Coordinates of C-alpha atoms in Angstrom, one line a residue:
X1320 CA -8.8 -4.5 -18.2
X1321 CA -6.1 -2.1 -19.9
X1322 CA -3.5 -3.5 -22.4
X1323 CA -1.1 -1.6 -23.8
X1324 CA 2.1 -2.8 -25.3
X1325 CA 5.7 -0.2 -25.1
X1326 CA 8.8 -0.9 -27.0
X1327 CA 10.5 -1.0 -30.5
X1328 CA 9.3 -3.2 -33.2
X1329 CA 12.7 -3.2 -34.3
X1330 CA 14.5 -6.8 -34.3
X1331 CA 16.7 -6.7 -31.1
X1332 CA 18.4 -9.7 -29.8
X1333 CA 15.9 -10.2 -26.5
X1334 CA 12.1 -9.3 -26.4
X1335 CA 11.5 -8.4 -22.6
X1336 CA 7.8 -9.0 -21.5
X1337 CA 6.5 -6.6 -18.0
X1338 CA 3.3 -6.8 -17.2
X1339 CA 2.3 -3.8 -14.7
X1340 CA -0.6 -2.6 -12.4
X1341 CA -2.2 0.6 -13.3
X1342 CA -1.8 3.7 -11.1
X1343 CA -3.6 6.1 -12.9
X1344 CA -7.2 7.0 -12.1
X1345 CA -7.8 7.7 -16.0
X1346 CA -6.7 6.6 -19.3
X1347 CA -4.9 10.2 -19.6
X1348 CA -2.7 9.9 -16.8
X1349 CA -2.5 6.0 -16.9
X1350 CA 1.0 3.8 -16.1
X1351 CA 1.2 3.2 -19.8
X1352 CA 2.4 6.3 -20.4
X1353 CA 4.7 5.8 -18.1
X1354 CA 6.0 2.5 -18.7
X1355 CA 6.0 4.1 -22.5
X1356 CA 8.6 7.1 -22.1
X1357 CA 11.2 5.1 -19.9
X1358 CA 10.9 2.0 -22.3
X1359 CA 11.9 4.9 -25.1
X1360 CA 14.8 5.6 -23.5
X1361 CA 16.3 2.4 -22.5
X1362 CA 15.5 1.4 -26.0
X1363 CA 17.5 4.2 -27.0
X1364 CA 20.6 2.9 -24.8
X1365 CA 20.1 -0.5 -25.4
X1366 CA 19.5 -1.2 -28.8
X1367 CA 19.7 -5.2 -28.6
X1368 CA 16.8 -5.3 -26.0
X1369 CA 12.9 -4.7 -26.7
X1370 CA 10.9 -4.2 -23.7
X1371 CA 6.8 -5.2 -23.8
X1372 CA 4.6 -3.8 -21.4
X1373 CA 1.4 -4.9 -20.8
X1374 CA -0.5 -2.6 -18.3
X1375 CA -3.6 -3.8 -16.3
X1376 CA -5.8 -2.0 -13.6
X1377 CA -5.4 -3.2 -10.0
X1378 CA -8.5 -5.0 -9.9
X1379 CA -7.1 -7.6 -12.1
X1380 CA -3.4 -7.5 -12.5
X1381 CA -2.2 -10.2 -9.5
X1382 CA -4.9 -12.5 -10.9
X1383 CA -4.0 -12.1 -14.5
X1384 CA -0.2 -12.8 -13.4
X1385 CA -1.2 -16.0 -11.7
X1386 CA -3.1 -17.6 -14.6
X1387 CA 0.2 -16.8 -16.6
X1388 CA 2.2 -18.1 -14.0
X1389 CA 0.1 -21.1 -13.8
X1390 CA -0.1 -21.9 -17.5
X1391 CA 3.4 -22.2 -17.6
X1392 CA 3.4 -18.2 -19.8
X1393 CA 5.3 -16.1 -17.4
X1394 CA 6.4 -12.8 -18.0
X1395 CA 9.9 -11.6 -17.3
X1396 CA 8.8 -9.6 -15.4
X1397 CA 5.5 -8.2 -13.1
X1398 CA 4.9 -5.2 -11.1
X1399 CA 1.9 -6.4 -8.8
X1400 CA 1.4 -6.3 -4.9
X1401 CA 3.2 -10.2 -4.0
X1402 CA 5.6 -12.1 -4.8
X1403 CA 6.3 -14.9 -2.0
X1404 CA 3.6 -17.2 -3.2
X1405 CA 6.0 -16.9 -6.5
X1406 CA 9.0 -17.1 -4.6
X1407 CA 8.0 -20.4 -2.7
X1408 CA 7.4 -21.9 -6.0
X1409 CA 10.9 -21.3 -6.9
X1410 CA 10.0 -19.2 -10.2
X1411 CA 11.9 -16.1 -9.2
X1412 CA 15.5 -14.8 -9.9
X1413 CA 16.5 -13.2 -6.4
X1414 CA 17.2 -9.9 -6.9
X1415 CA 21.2 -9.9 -5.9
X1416 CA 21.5 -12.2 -8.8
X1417 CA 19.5 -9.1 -11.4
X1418 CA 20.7 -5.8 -9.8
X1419 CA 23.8 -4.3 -9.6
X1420 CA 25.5 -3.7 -6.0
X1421 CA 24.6 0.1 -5.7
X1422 CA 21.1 -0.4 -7.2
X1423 CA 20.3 -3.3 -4.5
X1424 CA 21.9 -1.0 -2.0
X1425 CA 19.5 1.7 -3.0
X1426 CA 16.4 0.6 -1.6
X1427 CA 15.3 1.0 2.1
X1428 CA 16.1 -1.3 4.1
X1429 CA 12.5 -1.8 5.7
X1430 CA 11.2 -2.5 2.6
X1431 CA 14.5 -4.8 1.6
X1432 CA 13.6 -7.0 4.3
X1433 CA 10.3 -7.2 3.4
X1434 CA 10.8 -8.5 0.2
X1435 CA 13.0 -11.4 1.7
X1436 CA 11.9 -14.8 2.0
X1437 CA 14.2 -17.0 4.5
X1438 CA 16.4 -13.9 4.4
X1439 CA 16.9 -13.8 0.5
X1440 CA 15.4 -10.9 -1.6
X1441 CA 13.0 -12.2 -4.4
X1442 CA 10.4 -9.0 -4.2
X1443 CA 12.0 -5.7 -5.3
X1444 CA 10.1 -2.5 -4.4
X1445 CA 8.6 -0.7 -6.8
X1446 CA 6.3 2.0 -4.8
X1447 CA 5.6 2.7 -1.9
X1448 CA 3.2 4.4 0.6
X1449 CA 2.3 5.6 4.3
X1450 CA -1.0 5.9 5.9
X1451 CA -1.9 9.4 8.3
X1452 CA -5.1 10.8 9.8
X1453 CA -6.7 13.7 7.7
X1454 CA -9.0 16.3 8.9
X1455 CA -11.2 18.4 7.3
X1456 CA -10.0 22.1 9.1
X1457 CA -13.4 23.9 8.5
X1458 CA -15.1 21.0 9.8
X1459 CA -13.4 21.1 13.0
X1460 CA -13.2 25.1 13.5
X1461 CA -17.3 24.6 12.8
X1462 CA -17.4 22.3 16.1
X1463 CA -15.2 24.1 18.2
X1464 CA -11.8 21.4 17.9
X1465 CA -8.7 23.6 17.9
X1466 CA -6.4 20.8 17.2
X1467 CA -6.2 17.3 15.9
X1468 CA -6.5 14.4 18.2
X1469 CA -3.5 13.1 20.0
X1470 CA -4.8 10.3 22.4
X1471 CA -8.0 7.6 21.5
X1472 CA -10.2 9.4 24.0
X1473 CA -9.6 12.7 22.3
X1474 CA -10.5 11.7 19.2
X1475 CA -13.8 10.1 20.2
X1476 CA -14.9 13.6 22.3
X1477 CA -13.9 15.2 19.1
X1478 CA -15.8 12.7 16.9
X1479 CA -18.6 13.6 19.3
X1480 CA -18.9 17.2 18.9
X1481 CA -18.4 16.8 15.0
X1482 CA -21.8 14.3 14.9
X1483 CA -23.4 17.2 17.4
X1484 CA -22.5 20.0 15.3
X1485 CA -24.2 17.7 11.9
X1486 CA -21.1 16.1 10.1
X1487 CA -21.8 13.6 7.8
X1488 CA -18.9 10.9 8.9
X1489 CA -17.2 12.7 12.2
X1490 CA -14.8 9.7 11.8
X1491 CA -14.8 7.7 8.6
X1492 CA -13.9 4.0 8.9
X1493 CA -13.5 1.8 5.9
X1494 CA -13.9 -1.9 6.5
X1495 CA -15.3 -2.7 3.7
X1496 CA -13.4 -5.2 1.3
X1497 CA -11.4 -3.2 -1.0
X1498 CA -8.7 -2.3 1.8
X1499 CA -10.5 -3.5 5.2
X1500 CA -6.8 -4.8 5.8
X1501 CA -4.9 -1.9 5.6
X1502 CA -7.5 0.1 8.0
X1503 CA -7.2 -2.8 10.7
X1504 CA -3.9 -2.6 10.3
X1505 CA -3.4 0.8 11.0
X1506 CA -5.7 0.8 14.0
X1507 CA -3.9 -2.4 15.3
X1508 CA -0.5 -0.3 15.5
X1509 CA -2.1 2.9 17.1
X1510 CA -3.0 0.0 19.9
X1511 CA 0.2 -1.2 20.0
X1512 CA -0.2 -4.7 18.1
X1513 CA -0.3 -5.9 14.8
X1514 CA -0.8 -8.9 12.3
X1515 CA 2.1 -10.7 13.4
X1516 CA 4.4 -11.5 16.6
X1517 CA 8.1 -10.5 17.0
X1518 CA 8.6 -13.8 15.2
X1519 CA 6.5 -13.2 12.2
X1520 CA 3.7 -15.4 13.3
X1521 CA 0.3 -14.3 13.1
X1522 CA -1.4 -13.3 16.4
X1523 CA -4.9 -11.3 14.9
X1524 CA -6.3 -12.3 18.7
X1525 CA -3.6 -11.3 20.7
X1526 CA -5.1 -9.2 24.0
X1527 CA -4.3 -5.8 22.5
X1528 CA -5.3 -6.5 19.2
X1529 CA -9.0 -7.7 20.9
X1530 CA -9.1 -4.6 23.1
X1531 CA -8.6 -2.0 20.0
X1532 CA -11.2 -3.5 18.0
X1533 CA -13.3 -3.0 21.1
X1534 CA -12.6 0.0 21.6
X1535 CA -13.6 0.7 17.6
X1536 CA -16.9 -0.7 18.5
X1537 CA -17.6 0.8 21.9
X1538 CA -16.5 4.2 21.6
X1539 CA -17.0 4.9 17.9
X1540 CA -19.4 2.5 15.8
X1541 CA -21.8 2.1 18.4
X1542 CA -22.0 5.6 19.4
X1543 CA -22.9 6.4 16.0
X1544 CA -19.6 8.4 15.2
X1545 CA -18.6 6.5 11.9
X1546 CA -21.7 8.0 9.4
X1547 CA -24.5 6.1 7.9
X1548 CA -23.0 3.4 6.2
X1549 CA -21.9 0.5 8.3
X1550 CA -18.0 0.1 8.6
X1551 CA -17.8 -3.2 6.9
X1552 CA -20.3 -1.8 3.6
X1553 CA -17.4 1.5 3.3
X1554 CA -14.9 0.9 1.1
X1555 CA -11.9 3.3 1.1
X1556 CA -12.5 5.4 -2.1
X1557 CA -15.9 6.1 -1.3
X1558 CA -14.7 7.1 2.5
X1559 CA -12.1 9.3 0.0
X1560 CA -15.0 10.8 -2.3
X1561 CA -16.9 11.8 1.3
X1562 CA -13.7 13.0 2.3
X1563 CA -13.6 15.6 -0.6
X1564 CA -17.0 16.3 -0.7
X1565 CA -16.7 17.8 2.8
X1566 CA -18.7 15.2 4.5
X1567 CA -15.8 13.5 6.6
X1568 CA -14.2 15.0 10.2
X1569 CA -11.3 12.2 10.1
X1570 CA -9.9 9.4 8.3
X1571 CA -7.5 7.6 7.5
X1572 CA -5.6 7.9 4.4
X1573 CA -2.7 7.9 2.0
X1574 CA -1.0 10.4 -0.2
X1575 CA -3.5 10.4 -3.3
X1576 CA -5.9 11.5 -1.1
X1577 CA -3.9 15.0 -1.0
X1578 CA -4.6 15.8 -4.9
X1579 CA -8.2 14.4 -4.4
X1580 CA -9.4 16.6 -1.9
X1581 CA -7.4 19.4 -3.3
X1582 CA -9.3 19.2 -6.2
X1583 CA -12.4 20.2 -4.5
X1584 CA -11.1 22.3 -2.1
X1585 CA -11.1 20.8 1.1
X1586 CA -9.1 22.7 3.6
X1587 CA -7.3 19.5 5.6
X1588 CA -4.3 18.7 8.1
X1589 CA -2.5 15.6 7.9
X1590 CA -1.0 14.1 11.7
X1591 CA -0.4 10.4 12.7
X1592 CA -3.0 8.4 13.9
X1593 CA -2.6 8.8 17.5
X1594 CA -2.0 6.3 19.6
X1595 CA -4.1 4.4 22.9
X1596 CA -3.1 7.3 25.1
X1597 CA -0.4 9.3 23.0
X1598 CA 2.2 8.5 20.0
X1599 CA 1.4 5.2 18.1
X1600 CA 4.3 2.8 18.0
X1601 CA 4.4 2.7 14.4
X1602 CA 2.4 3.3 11.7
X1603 CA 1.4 1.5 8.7
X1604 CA 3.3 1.5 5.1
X1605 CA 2.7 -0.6 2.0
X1606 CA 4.8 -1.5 -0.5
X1607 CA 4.2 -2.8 -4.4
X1608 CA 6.6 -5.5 -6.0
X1609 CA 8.5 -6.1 -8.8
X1610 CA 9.9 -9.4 -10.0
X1611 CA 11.6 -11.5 -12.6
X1612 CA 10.5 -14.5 -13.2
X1613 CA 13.4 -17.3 -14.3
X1614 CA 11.1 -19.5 -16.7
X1615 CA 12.2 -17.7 -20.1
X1616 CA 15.7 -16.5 -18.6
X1617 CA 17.3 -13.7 -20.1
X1618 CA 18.8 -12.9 -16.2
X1619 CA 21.1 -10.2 -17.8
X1620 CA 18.8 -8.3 -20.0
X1621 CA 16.0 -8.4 -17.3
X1622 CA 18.8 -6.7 -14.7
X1623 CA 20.3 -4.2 -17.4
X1624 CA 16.0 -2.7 -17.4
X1625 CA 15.7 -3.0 -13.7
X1626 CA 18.7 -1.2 -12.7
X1627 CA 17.6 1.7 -15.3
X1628 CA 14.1 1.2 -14.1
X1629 CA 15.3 2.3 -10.3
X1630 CA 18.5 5.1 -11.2
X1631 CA 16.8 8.1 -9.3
X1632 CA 15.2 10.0 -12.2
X1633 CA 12.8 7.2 -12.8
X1634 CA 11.9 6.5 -9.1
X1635 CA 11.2 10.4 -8.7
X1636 CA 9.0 10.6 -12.1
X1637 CA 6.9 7.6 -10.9
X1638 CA 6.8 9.0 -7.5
X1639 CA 5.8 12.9 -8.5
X1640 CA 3.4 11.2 -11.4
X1641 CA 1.3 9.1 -9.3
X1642 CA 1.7 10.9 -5.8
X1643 CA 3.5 7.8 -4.5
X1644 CA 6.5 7.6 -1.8
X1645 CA 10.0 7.0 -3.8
X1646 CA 11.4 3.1 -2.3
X1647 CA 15.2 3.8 -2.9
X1648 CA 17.4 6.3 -0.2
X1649 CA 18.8 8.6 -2.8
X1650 CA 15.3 9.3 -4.5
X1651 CA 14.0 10.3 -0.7
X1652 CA 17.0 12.3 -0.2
X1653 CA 16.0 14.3 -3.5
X1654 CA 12.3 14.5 -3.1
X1655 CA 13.4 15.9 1.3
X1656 CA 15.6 18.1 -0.5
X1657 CA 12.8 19.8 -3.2
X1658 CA 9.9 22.1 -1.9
X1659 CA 7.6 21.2 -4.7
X1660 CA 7.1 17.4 -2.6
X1661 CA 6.5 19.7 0.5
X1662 CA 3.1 18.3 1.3
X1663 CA 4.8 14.8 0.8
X1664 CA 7.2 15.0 3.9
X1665 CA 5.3 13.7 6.7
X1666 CA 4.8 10.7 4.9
X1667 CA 8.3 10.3 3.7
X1668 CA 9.0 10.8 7.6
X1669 CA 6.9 8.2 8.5
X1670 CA 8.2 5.9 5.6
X1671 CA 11.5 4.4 6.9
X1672 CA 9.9 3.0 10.5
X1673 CA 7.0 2.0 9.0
X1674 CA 5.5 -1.3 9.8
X1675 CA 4.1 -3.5 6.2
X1676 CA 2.1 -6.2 5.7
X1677 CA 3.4 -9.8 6.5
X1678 CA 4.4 -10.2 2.6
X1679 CA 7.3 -12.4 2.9
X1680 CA 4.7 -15.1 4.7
X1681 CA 2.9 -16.8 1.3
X1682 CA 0.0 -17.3 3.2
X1683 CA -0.6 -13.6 3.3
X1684 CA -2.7 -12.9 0.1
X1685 CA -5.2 -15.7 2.0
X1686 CA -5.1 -14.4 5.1
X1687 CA -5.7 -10.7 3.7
X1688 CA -8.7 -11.9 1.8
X1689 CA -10.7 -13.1 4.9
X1690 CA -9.8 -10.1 6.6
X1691 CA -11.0 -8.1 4.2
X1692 CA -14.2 -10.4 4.3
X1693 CA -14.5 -10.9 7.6
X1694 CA -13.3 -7.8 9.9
X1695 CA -16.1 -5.7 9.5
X1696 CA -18.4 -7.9 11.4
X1697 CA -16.0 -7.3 14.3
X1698 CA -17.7 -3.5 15.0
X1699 CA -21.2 -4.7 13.5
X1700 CA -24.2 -4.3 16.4
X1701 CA -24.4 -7.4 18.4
X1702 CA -20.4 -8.5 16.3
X1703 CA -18.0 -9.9 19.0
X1704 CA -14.8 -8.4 18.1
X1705 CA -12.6 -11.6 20.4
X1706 CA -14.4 -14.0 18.1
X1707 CA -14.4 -12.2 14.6
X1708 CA -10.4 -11.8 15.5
X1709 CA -10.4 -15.4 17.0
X1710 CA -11.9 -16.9 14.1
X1711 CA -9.4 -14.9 11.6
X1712 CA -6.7 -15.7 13.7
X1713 CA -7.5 -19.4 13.3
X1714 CA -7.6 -20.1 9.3
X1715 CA -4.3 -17.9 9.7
X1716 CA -2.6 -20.1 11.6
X1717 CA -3.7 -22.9 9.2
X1718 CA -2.6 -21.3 6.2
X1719 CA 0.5 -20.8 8.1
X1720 CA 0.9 -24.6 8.8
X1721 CA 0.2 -25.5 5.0
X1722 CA 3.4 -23.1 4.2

């Protein structure tokens, strides 16, 4: 756990309290220096306010907010990765009643909507990411693959003659449970499904959503085209770490992966995950929250930061410091418009038909943890990828009753 507190000591009218998740990967390029220069500055502007910001590492953040929450200590504000279980509970200003017009106006509109609940914004995006296939270039000129994968079948011959010609992990695939659901997700899109119906309703065990995940089995895991560790023991960062160490073909990944791999010099290509038998419907994007809890009030002050927090400077220093995808239209349009963000533009393509988790339903931290628990077993030897789904499918729909 990190804690760091940002702001003025001085005696201003209103003491704002954020607590924030942590997007650094060291304490040199950690969110508190962030949080720490723009505080500064709206300090500077708004002398009657003090912000506090409290910054905590991912692992703990949305649990630390809870127990806050629960004790009846909330913060004015938290940066985490949910907010309907918040909003549900009624503890959250909605965010046309904190933001000016133009700021609200600013974000996305796929990500507005999905920080609606019964069509009324509580969760404001605060970052925001895509997911595309990498490949390791050397790798594949090795085998003999002059181009990326654009069908299923494809990339399985291609996965083939990357395990014949000795690589390590011809196609990584992280189910393990520190982001099994965003690598089911992805794969659920590519086969033309996804978490939820047209409705919003889950449907984990719809037909196509069975048929990918056996195709995952048949044609990769049990062909041996996934590496030595079993897909629900691989957790993303160390699929990543192989990834830069030159041991992955493919995988599936997000835009820190460019600096990592960088960093050791791995020559890569970046293309959408293709689809069953060509272009995926969609692919996946994921979103971080911000919101502004009502318990200690201070509605005015807490809007006056925010709409500072998202003018376009800030969103574009977060979004160059941290290798993260801008959430408001006039910070895309700058970072499209800058050649330094080149490597950035197929995700910022990607970004605005992008398809997100099932946030606004507050059953969805619940149903995401026994995903992340569960799924692997789906592609394990002698796993049965209708019941794994079936099963999943089944405490969803409960948890979707008990809304």
């Amino acid at each position: 756990m990190t804690l760091a507190g940002c702001g003025s000591t001085g005696s201003g009218e209103v003491t704002l309290k954020l607590v924030a998740a942590d997007y650094g990967d060291s304490s040199a390029n950690s969110s508190e220096h962030y949080w720490a220069d723009l505080v500064e500055k709206f300090e500077a502007k708004h002398p009657d306010i003090n912000v506090e910001v409290t910054v905590l590492s991912w692992n703990d953040v949305d649990a630390e907010v809870a127990k806050m929450v629960k004790a009846g200590e909330a913060p004015d504000m938290a940066q985490i990765g949910a907010y309907s279980d918040f909003a549900a509970q009624d503890k959250l200003y909605p965010a046309d009643e904190l933001l000016s017009i133009p700021t609200q106006g600013d974000f996305l509109s796929s990500l507005t909507s999905a920080g609606e609940v019964d069509r009324i914004q509580y969760g404001m995006p605060f970052a925001s990411s895509t997911r595309l296939m990498f490949y390791n270039k050397d790798l594949f000129a090795e085998a003999g693959i002059t181009k990326p994968p654009t069908t299923w079948e494809q990339l399985a011959a291609d996965a083939e003659q990357l395990k014949e010609n000795g690589v390590k992990y011809p196609f990584a695939l992280p189910l393990g449970k520190e982001e099994a659901q965003a690598e089911s997700l992805m794969w659920l899109l590519a086969g033309g499904d996804g978490y939820t119906d047209q409705i919003g309703s889950y449907n984990l065990d719809s037909e196509l959503n069975v048929k990918t995940f056996d195709w995952l089995k048949t044609d990769l895991v049990d062909k041996g085209l996934v590496g030595p560790v079993a897909p629900g023991k691989l957790n993303r960062q160390d699929a990543f770490n192989a990834f830069s160490n030159g041991e992955v073909g493919m995988l599936n990944g997000h835009p820190t992966l460019i600096a990592q791999a960088k960093k050791k010099g791995v020559d890569f290509g970046m293309v959408p995950l293709p689809g069953r038998s060509g272009k995926a419907k969609a692919t996946m994007g994921v979103a971080d929250w911000m919101m502004a809890f009502k318990q200690n009030g201070h509605r005015d002050q807490i809007g006056a930061f925010l709409d500072f927090v998202y003018s376009k400077e800030n969103v574009l220093d977060f979004s160059e410091r941290y290798n993260i995808l801008p959430v408001t239209n006039s910070a895309v349009d700058a970072m499209s418009e800058d050649a330094k963000f080149k490597q950035l533009e197929p995700f910022l393509n990607a970004l605005p038909t992008s398809q997100l988790y099932p946030v606004g339903n507050t059953s969805w931290a619940q149903v995401s943890a026994d995903i992340k628990e569960r799924i692997g077993k789906a592609v394990a030897p002698g796993g049965s990828p209708a019941a794994v789904l079936t099963d999943i499918q089944n405490k969803a729909r409960a948890a979707e009753a008990a809304e």
